[in-house]
Coordinates of C-alpha atoms in Angstrom, one line a residue:
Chain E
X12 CA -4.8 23.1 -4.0
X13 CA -2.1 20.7 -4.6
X14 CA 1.4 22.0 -4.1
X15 CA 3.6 19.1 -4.9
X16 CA 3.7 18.7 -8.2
X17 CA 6.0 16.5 -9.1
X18 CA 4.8 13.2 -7.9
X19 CA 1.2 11.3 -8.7
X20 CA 0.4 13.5 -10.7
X21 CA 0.0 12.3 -14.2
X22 CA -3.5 11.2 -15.9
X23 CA -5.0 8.1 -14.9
X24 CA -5.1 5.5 -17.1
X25 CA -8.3 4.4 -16.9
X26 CA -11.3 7.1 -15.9
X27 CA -15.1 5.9 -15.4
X28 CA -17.8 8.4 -15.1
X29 CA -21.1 8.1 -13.8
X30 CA -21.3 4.1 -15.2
X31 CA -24.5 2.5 -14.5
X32 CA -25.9 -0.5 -14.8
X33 CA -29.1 -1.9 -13.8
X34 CA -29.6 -6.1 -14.1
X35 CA -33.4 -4.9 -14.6
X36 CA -34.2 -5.0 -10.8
X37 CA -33.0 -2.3 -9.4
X38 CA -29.6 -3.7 -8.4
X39 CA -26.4 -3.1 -10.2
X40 CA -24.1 -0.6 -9.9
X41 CA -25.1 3.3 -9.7
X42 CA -23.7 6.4 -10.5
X43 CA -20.3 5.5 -10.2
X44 CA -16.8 7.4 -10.7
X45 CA -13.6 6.2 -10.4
X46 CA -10.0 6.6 -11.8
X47 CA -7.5 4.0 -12.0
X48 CA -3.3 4.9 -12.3
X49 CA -0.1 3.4 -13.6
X50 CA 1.5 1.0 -11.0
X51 CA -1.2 1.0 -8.3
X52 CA -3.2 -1.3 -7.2
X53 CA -6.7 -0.3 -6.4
X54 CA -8.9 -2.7 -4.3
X55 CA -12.8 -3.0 -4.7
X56 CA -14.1 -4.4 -1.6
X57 CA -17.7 -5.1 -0.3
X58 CA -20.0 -7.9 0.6
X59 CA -21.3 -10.2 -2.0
X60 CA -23.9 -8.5 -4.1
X61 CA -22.4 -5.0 -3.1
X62 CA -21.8 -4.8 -7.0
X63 CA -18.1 -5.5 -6.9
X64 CA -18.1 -7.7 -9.8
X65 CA -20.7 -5.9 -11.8
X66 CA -17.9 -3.1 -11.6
X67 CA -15.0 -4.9 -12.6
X68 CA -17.0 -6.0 -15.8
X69 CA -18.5 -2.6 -16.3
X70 CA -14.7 -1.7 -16.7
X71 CA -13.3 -4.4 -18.4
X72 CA -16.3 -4.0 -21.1
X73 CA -17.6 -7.8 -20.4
X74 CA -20.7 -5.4 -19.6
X75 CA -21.7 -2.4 -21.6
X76 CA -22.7 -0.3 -18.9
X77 CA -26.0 1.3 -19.8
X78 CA -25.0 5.3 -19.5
X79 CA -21.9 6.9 -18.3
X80 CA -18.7 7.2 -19.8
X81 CA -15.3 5.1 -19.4
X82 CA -12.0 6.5 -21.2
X83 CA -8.8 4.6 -21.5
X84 CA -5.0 6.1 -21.8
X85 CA -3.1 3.8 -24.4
X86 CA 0.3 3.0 -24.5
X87 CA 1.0 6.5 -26.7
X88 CA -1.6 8.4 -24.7
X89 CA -4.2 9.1 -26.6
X90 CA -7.8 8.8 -25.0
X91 CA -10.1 5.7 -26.2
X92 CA -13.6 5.9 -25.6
X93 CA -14.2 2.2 -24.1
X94 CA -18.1 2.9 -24.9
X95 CA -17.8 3.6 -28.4
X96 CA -14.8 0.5 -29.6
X97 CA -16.4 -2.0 -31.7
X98 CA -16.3 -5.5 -30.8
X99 CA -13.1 -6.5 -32.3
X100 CA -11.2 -3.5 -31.3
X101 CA -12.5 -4.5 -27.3
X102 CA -11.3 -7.9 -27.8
X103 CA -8.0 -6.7 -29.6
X104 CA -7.8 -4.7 -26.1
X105 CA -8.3 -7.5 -23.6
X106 CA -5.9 -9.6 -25.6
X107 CA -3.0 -7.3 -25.5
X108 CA -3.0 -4.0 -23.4
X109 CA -5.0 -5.4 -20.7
X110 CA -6.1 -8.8 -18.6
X111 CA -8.5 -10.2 -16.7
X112 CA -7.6 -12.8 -14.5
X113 CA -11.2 -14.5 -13.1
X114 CA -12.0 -16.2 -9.4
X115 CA -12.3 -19.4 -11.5
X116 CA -9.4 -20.3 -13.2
X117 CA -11.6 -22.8 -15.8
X118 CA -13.0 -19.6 -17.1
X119 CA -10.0 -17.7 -18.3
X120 CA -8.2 -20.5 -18.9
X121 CA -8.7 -23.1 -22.0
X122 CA -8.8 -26.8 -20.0
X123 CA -8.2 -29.0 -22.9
X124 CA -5.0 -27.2 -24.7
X125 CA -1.9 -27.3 -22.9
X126 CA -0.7 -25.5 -20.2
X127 CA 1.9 -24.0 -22.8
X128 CA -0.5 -23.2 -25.3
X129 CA -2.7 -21.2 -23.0
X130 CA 0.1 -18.8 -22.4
X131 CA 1.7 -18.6 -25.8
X132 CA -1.9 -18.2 -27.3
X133 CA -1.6 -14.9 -25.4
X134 CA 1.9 -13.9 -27.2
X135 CA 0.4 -15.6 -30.5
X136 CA -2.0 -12.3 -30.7
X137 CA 0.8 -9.9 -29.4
X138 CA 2.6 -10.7 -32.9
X139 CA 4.8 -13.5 -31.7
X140 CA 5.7 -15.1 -34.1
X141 CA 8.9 -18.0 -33.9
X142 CA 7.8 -20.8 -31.9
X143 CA 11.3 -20.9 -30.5
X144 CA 10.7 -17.8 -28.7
X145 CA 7.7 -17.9 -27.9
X146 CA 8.0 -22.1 -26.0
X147 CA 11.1 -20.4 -24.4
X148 CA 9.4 -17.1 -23.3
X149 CA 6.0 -19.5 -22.0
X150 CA 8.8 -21.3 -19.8
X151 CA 10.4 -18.7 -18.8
X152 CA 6.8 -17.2 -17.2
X153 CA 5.8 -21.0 -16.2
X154 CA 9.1 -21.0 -14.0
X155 CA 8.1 -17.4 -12.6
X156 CA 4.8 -18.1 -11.3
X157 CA 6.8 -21.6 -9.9
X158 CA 4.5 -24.0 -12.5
X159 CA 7.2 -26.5 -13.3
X160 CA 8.5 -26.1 -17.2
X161 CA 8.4 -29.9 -17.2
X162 CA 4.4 -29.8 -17.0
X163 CA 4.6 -27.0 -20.4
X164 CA 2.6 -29.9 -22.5
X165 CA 0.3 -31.0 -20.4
X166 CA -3.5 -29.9 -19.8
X167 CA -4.7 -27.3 -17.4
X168 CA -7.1 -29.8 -16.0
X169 CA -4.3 -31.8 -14.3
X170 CA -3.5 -28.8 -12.4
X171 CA -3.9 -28.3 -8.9
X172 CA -6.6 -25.1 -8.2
X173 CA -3.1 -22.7 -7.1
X174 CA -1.3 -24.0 -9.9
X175 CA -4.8 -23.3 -12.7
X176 CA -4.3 -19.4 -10.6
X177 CA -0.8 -19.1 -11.8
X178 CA -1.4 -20.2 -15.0
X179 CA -4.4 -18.0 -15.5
X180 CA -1.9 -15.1 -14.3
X181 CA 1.1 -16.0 -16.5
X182 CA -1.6 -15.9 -19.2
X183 CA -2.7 -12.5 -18.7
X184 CA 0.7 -11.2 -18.0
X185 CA 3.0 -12.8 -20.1
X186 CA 2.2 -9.8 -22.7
X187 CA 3.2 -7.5 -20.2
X188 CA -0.1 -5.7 -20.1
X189 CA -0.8 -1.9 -19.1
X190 CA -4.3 -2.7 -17.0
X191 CA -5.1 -5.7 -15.2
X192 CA -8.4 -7.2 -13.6
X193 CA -8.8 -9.1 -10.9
X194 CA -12.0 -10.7 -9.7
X195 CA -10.5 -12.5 -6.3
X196 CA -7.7 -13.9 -6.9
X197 CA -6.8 -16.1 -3.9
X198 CA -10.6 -16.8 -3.2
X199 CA -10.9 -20.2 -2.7
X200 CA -7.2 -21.2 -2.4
X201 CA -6.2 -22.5 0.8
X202 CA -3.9 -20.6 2.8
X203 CA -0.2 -21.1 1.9
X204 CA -1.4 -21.4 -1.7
X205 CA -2.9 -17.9 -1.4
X206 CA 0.7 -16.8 0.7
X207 CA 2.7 -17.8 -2.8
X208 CA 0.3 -15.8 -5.0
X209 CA 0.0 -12.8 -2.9
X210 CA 3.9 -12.8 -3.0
X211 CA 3.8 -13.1 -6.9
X212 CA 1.0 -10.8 -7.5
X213 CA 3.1 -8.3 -5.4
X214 CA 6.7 -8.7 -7.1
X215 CA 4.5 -8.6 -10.8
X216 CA 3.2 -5.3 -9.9
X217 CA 6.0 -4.1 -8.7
X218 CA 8.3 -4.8 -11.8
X219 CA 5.5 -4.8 -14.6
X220 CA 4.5 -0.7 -13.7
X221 CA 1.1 -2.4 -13.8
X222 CA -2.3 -0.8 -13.2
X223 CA -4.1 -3.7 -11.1
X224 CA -7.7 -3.5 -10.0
X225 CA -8.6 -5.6 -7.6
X226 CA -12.4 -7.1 -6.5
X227 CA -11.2 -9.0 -3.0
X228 CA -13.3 -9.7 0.3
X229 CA -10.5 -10.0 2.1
X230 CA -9.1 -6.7 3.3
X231 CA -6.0 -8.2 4.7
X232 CA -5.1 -9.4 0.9
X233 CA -5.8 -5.5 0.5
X234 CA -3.9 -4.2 2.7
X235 CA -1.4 -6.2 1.4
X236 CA -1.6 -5.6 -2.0
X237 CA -3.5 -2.4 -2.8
X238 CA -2.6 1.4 -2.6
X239 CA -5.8 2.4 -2.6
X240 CA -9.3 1.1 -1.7
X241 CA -12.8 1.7 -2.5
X242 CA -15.6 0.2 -0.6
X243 CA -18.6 -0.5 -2.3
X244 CA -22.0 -0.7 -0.7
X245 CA -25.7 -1.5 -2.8
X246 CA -24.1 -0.4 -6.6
X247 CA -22.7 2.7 -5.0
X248 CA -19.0 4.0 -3.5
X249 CA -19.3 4.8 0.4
X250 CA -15.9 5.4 0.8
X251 CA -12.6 5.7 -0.9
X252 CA -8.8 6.7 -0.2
X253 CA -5.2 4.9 0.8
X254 CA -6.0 1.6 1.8
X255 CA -4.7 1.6 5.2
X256 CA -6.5 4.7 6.0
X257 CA -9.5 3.7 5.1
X258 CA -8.6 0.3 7.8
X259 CA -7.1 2.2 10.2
X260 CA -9.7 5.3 10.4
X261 CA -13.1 4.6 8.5
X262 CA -14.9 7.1 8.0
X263 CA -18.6 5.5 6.4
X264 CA -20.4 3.5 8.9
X265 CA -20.3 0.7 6.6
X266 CA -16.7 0.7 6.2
X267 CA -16.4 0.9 10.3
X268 CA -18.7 -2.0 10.1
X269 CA -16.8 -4.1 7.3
X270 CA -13.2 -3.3 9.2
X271 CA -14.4 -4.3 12.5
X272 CA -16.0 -7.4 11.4
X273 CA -12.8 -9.0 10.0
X274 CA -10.2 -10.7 11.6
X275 CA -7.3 -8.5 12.2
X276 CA -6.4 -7.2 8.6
Chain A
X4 CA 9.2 13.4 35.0
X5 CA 12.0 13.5 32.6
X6 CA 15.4 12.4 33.7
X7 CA 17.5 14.4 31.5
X8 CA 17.9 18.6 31.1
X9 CA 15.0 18.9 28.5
X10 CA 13.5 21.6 27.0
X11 CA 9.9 20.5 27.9
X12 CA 7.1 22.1 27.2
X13 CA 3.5 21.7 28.7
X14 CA 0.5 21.5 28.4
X15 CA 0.2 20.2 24.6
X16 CA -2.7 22.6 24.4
X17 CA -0.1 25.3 24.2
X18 CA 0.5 26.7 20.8
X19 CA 4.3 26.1 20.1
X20 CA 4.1 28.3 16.6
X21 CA 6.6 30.4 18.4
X22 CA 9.1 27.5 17.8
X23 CA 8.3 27.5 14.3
X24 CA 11.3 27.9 12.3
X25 CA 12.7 28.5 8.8
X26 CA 13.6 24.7 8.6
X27 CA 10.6 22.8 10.1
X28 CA 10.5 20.1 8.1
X29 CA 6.5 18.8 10.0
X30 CA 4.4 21.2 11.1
X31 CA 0.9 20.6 12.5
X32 CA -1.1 23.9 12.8
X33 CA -4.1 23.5 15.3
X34 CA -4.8 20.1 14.2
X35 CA -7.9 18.5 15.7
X36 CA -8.8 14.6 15.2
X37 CA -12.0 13.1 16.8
X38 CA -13.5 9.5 16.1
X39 CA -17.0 8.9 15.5
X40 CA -17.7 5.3 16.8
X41 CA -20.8 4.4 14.3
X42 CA -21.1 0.9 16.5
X43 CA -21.4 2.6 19.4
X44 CA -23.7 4.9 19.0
X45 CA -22.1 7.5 17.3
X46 CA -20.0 8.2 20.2
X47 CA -17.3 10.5 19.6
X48 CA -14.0 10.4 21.0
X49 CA -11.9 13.5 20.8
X50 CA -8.8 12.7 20.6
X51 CA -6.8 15.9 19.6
X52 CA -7.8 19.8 19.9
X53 CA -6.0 22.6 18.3
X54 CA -2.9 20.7 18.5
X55 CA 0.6 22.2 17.1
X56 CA 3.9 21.1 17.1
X57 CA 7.0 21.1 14.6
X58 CA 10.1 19.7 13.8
X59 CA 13.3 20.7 11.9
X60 CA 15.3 19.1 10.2
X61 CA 18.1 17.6 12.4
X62 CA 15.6 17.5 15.3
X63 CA 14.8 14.8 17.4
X64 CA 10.9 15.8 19.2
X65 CA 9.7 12.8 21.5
X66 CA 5.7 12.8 22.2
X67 CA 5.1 11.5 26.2
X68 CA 2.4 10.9 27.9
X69 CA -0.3 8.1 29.2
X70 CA -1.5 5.9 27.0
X71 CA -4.7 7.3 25.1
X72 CA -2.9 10.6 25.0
X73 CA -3.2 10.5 21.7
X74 CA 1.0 10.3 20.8
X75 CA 0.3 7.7 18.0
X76 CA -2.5 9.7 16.6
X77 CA -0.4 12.3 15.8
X78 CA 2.3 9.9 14.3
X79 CA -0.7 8.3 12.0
X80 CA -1.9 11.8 10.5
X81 CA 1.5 12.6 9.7
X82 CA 1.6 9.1 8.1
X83 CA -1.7 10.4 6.6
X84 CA -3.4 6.6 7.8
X85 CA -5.9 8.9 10.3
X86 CA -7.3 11.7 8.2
X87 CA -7.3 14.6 10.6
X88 CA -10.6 16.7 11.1
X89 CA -9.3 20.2 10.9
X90 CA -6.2 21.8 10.8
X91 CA -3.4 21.6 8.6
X92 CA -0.4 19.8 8.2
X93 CA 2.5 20.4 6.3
X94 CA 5.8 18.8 5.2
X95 CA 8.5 20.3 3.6
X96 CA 10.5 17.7 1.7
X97 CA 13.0 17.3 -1.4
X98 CA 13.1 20.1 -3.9
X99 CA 9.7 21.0 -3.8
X100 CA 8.8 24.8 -4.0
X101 CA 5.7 24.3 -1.7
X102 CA 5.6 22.2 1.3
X103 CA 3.3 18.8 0.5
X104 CA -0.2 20.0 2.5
X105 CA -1.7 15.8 3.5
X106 CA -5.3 17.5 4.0
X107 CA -5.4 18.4 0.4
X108 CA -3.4 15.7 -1.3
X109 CA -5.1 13.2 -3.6
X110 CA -4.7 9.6 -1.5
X111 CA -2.1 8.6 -4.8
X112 CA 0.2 11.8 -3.9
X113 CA 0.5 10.9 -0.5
X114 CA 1.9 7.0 -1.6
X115 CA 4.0 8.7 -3.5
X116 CA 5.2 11.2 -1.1
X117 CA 5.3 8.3 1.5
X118 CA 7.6 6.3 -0.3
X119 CA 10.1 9.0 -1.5
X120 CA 10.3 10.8 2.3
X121 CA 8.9 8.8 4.9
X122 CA 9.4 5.7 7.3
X123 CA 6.7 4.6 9.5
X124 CA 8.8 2.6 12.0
X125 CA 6.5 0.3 14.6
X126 CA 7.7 -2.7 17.0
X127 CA 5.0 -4.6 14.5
X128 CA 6.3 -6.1 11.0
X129 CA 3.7 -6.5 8.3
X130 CA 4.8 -8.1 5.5
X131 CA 4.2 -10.7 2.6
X132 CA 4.6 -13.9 4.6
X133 CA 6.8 -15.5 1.7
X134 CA 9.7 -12.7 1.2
X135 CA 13.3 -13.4 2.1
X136 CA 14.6 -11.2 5.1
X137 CA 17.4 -9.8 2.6
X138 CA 14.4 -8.6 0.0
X139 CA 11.9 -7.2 2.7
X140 CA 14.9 -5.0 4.3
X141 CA 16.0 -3.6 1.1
X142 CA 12.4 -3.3 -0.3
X143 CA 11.8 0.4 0.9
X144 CA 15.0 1.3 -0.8
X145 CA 14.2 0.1 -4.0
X146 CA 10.9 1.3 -3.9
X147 CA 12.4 5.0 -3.8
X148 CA 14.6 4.0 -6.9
X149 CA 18.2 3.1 -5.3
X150 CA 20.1 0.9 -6.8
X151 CA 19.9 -2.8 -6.3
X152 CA 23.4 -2.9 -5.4
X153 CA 23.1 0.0 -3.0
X154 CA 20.0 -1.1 -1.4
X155 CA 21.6 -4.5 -0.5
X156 CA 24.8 -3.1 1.1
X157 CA 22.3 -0.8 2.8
X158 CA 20.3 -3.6 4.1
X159 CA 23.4 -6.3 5.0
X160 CA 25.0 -3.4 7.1
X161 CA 22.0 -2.6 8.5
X162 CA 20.9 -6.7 9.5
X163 CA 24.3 -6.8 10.4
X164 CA 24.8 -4.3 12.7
X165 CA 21.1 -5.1 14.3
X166 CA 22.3 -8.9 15.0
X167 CA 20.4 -10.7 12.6
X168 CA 23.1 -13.4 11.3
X169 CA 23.7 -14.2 7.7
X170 CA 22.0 -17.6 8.0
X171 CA 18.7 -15.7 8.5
X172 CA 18.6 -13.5 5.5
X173 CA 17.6 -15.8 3.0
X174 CA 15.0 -17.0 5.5
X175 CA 11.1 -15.2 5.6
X176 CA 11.0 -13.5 8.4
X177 CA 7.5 -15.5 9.2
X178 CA 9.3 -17.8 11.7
X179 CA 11.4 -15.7 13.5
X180 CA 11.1 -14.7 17.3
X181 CA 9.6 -11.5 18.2
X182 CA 12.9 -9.6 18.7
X183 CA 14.5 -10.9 15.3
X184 CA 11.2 -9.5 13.4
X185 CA 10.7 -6.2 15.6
X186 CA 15.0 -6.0 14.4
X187 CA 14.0 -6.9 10.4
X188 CA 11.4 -4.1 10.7
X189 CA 13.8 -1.5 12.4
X190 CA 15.8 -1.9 9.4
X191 CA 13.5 -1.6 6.7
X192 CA 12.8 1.3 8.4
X193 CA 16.4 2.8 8.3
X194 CA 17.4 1.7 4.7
X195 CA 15.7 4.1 2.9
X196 CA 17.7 6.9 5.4
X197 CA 14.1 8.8 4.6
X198 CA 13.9 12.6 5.4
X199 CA 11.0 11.9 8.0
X200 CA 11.5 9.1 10.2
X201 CA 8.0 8.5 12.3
X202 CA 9.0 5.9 15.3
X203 CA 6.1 4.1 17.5
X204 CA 8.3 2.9 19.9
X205 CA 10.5 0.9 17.7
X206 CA 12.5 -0.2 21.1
X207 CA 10.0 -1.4 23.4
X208 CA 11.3 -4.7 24.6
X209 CA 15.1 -5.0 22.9
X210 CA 17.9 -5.4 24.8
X211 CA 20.5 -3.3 26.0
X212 CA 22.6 -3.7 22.9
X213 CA 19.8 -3.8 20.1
X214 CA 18.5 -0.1 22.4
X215 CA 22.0 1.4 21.7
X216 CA 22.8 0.3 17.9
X217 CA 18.7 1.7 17.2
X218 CA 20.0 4.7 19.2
X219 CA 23.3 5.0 17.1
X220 CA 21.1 4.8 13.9
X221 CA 18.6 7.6 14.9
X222 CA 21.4 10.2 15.6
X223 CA 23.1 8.9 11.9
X224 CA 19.6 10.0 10.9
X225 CA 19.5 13.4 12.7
X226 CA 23.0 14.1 11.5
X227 CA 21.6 13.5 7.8
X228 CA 19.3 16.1 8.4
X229 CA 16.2 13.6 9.1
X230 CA 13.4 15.0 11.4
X231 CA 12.4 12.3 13.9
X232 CA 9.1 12.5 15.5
X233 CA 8.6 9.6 17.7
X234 CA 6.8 8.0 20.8
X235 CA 9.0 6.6 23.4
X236 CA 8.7 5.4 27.1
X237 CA 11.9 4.5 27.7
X238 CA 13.6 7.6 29.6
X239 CA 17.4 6.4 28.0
X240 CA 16.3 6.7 24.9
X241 CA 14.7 9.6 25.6
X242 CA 17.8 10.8 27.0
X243 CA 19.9 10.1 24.8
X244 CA 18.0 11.5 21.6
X245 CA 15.1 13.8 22.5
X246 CA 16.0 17.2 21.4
X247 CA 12.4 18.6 22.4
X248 CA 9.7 16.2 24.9
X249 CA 6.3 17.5 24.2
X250 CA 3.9 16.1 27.1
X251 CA 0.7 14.8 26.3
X252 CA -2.6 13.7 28.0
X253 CA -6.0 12.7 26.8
X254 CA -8.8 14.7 26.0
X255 CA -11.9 14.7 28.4
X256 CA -14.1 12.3 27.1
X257 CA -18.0 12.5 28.5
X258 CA -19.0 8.8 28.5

């Protein structure tokens, strides 16, 4: 029973139901429910092969999950069954109401166009359609996730690894999405680079209203970042609830495990 | 042994319903909290048994006792960061018809309800490592929908009055000494001026003038109508703002 009813209380954006998906071996993800809200952000964590990632595509449709059921909120709330969109209306989705920004930059972003391009490409299929607006607008989100505007023209691939990150977000973002994806962020970014994003990531969410979901190892980015937390263990959810709960009072035996193997979080 | 004329009540274990009153803004009914140690065996360690205690608004109540008592345990199931075993707990915030009850609360309400009422004030700041000083100060208040304007008078006043000079405000707080970042975090706990202030011992280790304008700020605070539960070993402070001491001491734990 739920007396307050004024606050959290309106329908999450995204809702999966009993997804599952098998790779063929027994591994994958199982049984799984979840429900995402407008401006949170939810962290997945786990160990590798836990099936955080297997989640995050279940969700983001780059898997079709082989049973289950996964219903999206759009902008003027009606209910879209993820399961049941054609291929072009799920692209037409990722393009526009939500992003997916990957571990590896060189696979969400395109190396060989420029930096510029990459993002306007993104406001290109929002309807954008004066190049005026749309080079100032790209700059304008260069300069916000602190990419030079000088560099607008040239290539991804002369990027440093932080600087590919912030593109691949200003990418995703720059359309001022609804849902977002994340599949570790900061992994592999050395430590003051990963300080600047987490800052960005934070101020984005913050502003944007955004739904973010999250698929980090780190549970001090978590803490940072995320709301709430679930903790994933062999496909299925052991544990779930406010992130700093869930560090400062686990409940699973996994989770105890997990917390008190990492430094400090 | 407390200094000053308190009303102090003992042992914990005592029900203090009877002190329940129309405007308890916290109340914890016979709450119990226990850890299971999965590492260690199971091993559980009780921490809290049929514990009670409220606080009205306007009131000051100060937990005492050893450490291991268990004084920040009840500060984090307030905070809803320990989920408590049995029990209940309610608040009684804003204009809602019901009080907010944290055991049945969906972990999104209890953000929510977090950020609107509640300031979890520690010696220990946790923050973005990049943020100005200015921005992680006025942070909370924004984050409950005050104005930008507001929330930065708020916060100047506040880093003002706690000693931090102008110099540092534009400046993360990253590379600051220990007292300047335990004074950033005192006022990013005050510039929300929440209706439930939750203090772990926010002056341990400040000087004498810091002690006094953190003192000045919780009675603002309990003149606003804020309830202030806190954990303090500092008998001046207690002194000077405990309006009820409730003496604690730890369970009996079979090793």
């Amino acid at each position: 029973m739920i007396s307050d009813t004024s606050i959290g209380m309106e329908p999450p954006i995204l809702s999966a139901r009993k997804l599952r998906y098998d790779y063929g071996n027994g591994k994958g993800i199982a049984n799984l429910d979840l429900e995402v809200f407008s401006a949170e952000v939810l962290a997945v964590v786990g160990e590798s092969g836990s099936g955080k990632t297997t989640l995050l595509k279940c969700l983001s449709t780059h898997l079709t999950p082989q049973s289950g059921s996964l219903s999206y909120r759009s902008g003027k709330g009606e209910p879209l069954d993820i399961l049941q969109l054609s291929t072009a209306a799920k692209r037409e989705l990722l393009r526009t109401d939500w992003g997916f920004v990957h571990q590896h930059p060189h696979l969400g972003l395109r190396m060989r166009v420029s930096a510029g391009a990459n993002v306007g490409e993104r406001l290109m299929a929002n309807a954008w359609r004066h190049y005026g607006d749309i080079r100032s607008e790209t700059g304008r989100w260069l300069d916000m996730v602190e990419v030079d505007p000088s560099r607008i023209d040239e290539a991804p691939s002369l990027f440093s690894g932080g600087m590919q990150q912030r593109l691949q977000i200003a990418r995703n973002l720059v359309t001022r999405p609804r849902l977002v994806f994340m599949d570790e962020p900061t992994g592999g970014l050395d430590v003051s680079v990963q300080a600047k994003l987490l800052d960005l990531l934070r101020r984005l969410v913050f502003d944007l209203d955004l739904a973010l979901v999250l698929v980090t190892h780190d549970l001090a980015v978590a803490r940072m970042l995320a709301d709430r937390m679930i903790v994933m263990r062999e496909g299925e959810i052991i544990e779930s609830g406010l992130t700093d709960q869930i560090l400062d009072d686990p409940q699973h035996p996994y989770s105890q495990l997990l917390v008190a193997s990492m430094l400090a979080a | 042994m407390s200094l000053c004329e308190l009303a102090t009540s003992s042992p914990v274990r005592d029900k203090q319903t009877a002190r329940c009153h129309q405007s308890a803004m916290v109340e914890l009914q016979d709450v119990s909290k226990a850890f299971v140690l999965h590492q260690q065996g199971k091993r559980q360690l009780s921490v809290l048994e049929n514990f009670s205690l409220s606080v009205a608004a306007g009131e000051c109540v100060i937990l005492r006792g050893v450490s291991g008592a268990g004084k920040s345990t009840v500060l984090r199931l307030v905070y809803g960061n320990y989920l408590l075993d049995s029990g209940e707990i309610r608040l009684h915030m804003g204009h809602h018809p019901g009080p907010f009850r944290l055991a049945a609360a969906h972990p999104r309400q209890i953000a929510a309800f977090r950020r609107r009422y509640i300031a979890y004030v520690s010696q220990f700041l946790r923050v973005v490592p990049r943020l100005p000083t200015l921005q992680v100060v006025m942070e909370p208040a924004l984050r409950c929908g005050i104005e930008l304007a507001e929330a930065q008078d708020r916060a100047e006043q506040l880093l003002d009055r706690l000693g931090i000079g102008r110099t540092l405000w534009g400046l993360p707080p990253a590379t600051f000494s220990g007292g300047e970042k335990q004074r950033v975090n005192i006022a990013r706990g005050f510039v929300a001026q929440h209706p439930l202030l939750l203090l772990d011992e926010p002056t341990a280790s400040l000087d004498s003038r810091n002690k006094g304008v953190v003192i000045g700020l919780m009675r603002e605070a309990k003149r606003q109508g804020a309830a202030l539960l806190g954990v303090f070993h500092d008998e001046e402070v207690i002194c000077q703002i405990a309006d009820h001491v409730v003496e604690m001491e730890p369970m009996q734990n079979d090793e």
